[in-house]
PDB file of C-alpha atoms in Angstrom:
ATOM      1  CA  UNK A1348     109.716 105.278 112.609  1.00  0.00           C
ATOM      2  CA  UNK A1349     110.540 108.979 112.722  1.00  0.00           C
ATOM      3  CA  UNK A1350     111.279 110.592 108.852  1.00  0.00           C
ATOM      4  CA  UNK A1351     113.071 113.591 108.811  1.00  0.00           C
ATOM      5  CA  UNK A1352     110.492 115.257 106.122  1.00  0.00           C
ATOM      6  CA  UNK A1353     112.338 118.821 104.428  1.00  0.00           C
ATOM      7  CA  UNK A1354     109.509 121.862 103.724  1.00  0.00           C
ATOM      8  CA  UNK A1355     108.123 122.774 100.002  1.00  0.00           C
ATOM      9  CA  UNK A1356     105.372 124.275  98.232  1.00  0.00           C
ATOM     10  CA  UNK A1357     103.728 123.253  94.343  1.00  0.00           C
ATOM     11  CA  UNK A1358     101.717 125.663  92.392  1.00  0.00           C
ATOM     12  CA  UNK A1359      98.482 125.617  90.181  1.00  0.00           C
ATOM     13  CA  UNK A1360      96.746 128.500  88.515  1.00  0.00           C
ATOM     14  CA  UNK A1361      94.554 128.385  91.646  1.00  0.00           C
ATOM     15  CA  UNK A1362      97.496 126.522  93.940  1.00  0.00           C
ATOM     16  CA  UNK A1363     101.080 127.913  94.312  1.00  0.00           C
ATOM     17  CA  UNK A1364     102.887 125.397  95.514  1.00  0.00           C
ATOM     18  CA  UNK A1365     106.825 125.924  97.165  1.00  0.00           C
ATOM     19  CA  UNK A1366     109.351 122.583  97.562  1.00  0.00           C
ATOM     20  CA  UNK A1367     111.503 122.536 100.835  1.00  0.00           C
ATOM     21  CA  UNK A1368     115.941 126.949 101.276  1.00  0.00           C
ATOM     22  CA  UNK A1369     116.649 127.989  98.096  1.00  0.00           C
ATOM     23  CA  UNK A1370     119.944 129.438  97.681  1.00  0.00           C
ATOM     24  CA  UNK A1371     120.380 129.324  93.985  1.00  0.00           C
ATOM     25  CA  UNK A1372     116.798 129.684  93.187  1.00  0.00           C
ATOM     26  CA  UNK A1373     114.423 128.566  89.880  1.00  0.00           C
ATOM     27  CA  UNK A1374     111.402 128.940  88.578  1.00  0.00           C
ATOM     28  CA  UNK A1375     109.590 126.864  85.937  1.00  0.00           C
ATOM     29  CA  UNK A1376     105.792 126.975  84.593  1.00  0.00           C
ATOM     30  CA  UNK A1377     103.513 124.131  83.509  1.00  0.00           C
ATOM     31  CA  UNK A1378     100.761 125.420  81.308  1.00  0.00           C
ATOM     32  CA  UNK A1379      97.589 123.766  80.790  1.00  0.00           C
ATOM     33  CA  UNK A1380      96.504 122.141  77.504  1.00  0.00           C
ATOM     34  CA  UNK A1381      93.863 119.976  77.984  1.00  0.00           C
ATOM     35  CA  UNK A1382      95.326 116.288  77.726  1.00  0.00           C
ATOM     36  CA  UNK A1383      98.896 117.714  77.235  1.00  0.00           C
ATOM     37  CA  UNK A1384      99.017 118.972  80.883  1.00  0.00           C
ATOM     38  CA  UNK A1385     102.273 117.266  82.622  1.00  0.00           C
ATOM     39  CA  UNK A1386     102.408 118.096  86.198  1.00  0.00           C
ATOM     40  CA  UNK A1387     105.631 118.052  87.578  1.00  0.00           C
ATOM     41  CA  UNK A1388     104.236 117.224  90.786  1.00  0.00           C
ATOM     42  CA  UNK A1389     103.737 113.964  89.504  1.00  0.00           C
ATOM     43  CA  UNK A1390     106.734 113.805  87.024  1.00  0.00           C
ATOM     44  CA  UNK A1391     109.291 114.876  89.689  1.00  0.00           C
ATOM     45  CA  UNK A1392     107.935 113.150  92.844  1.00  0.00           C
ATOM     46  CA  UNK A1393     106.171 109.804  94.216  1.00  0.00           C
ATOM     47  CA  UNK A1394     103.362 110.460  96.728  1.00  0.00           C
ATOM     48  CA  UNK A1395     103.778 109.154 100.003  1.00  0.00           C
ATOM     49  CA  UNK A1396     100.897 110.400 102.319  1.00  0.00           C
ATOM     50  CA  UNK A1397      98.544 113.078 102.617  1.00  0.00           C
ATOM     51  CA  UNK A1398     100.284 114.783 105.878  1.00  0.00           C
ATOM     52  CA  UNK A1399      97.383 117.735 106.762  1.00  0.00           C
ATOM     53  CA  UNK A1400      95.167 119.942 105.187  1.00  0.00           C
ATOM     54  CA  UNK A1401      93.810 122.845 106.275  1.00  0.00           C
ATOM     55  CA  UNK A1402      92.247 126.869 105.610  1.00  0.00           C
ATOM     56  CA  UNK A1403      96.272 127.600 103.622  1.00  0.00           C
ATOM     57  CA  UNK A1404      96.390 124.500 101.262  1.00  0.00           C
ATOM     58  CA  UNK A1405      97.730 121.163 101.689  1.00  0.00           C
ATOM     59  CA  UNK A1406     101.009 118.836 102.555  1.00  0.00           C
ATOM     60  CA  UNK A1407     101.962 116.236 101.166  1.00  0.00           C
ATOM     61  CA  UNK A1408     104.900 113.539 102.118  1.00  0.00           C
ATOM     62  CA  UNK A1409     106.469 113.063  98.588  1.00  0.00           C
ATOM     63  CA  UNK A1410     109.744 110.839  97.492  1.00  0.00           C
ATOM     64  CA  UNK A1411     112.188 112.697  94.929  1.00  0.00           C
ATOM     65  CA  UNK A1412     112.276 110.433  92.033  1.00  0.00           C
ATOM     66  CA  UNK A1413     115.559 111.475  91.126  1.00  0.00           C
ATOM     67  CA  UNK A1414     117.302 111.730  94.933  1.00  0.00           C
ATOM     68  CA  UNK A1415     115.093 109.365  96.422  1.00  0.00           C
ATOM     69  CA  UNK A1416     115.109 111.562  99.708  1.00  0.00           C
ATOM     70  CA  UNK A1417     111.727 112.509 101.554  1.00  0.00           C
ATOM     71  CA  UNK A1418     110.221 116.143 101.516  1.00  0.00           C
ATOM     72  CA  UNK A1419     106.981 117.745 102.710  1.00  0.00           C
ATOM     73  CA  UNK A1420     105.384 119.782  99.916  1.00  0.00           C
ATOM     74  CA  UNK A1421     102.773 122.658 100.554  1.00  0.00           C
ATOM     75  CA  UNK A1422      99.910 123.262  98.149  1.00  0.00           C
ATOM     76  CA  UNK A1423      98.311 126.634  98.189  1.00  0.00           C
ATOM     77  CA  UNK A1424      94.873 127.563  96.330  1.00  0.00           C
ATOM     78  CA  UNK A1425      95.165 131.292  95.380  1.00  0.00           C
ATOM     79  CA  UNK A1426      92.066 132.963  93.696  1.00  0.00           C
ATOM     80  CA  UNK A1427      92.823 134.401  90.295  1.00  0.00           C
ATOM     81  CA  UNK A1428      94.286 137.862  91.590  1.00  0.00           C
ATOM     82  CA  UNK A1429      97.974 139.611  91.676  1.00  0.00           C
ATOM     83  CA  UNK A1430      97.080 140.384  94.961  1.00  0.00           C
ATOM     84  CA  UNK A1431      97.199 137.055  96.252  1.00  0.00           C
ATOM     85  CA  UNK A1432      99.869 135.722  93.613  1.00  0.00           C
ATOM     86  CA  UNK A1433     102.163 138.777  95.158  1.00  0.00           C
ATOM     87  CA  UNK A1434     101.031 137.779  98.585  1.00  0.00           C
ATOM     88  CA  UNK A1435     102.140 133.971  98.146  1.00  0.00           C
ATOM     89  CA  UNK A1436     105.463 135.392  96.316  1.00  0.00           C
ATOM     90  CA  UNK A1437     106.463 137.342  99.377  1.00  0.00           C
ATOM     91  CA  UNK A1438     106.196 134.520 101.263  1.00  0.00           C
ATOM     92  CA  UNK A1439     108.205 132.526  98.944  1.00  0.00           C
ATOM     93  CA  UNK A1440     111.226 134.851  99.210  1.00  0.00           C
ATOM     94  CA  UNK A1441     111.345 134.927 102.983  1.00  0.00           C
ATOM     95  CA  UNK A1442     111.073 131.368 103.418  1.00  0.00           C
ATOM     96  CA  UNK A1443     114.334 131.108 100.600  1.00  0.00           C
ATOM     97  CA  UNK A1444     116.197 133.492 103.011  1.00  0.00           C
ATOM     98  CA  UNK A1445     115.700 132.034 106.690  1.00  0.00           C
ATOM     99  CA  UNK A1446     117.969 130.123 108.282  1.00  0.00           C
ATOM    100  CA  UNK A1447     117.385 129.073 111.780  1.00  0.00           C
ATOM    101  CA  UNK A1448     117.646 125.044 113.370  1.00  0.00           C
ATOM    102  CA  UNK A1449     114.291 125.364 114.208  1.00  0.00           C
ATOM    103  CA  UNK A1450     112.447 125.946 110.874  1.00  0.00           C
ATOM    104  CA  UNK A1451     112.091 123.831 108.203  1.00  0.00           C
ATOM    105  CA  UNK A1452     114.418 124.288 105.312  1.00  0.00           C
ATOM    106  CA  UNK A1453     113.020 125.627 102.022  1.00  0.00           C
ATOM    107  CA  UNK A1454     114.383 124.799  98.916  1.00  0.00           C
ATOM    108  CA  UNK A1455     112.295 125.209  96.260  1.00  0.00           C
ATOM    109  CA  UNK A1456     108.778 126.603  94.451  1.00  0.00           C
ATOM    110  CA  UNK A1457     106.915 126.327  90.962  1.00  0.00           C
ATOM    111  CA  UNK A1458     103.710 127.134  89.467  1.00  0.00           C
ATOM    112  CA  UNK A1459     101.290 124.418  87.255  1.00  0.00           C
ATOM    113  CA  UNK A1460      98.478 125.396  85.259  1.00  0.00           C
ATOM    114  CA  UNK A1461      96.276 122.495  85.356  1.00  0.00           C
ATOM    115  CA  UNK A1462      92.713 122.292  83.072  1.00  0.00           C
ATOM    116  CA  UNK A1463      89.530 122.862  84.925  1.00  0.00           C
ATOM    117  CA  UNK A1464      89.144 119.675  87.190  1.00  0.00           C
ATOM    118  CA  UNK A1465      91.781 118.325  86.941  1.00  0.00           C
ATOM    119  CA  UNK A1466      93.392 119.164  90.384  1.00  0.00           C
ATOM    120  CA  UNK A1467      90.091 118.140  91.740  1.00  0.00           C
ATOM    121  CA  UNK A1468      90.153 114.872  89.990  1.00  0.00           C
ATOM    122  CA  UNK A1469      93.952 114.250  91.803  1.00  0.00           C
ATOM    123  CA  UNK A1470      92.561 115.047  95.139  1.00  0.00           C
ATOM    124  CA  UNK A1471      90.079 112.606  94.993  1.00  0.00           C
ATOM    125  CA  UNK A1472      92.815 109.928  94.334  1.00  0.00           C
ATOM    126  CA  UNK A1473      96.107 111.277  96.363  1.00  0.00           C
ATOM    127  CA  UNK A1474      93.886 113.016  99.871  1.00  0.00           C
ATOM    128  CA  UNK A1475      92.170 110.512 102.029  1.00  0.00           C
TER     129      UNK A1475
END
């Protein structure tokens, strides 16, 4: 069975992370606070399969909880610098402004703040 799987990326304080084009773009920010931490990874979205992971961060196939429609979403661990943050941001803003049949649509990007280990923790469980 072939699924037509849309582009995106998540974020973490480490990981930016954008979701499949934007054309009327937003932004939103999940701080940690120890237990309080809500990703909206996991609020928004049901895993479906680890899909690759390599030297740029990690895909997932994940199931909109609200639309129930399929999307690939890219996970990218950036050091702690403005350099890379500005890097992955660049990247973000071209990828909301192509438009061709062959590349994958983008539609939208975050950032999450998650307390030391717990992103490890959820790779453990959700990459095989």
């Amino acid at each position: 069975v072939e699924v037509p799987v849309p582009m995106g990326i998540e974020a973490t304080e480490e990981a930016f992370v954008p979701l499949a084009a934007i054309r009327n773009s937003s932004r939103s920010l999940s701080e940690s606070n120890g237990d309080n931490f809500v990703s909206r990874f996991q609020e928004d979205f049901e895993l479906v399969q680890c899909l690759g992971k390599g030297g740029f961060g990690v895909v997932f196939e994940v199931k909109n909880k609200l639309d129930d429609c399929h999307y690939a979403i890219k996970r990218v661990v950036l050091p702690n610098k403005q350099e890379s943050k500005d890097r992955v941001m660049r990247e973000v803003k071209t990828l909301a402004h192509c438009e061709h049949p062959h590349i994958v649509r983008y539609f939208h990007a975050w950032t999450e703040t998650p307390p030391p280990g717990w992103q490890e923790g959820q790779d453990k469980i959700w990459i095989e």
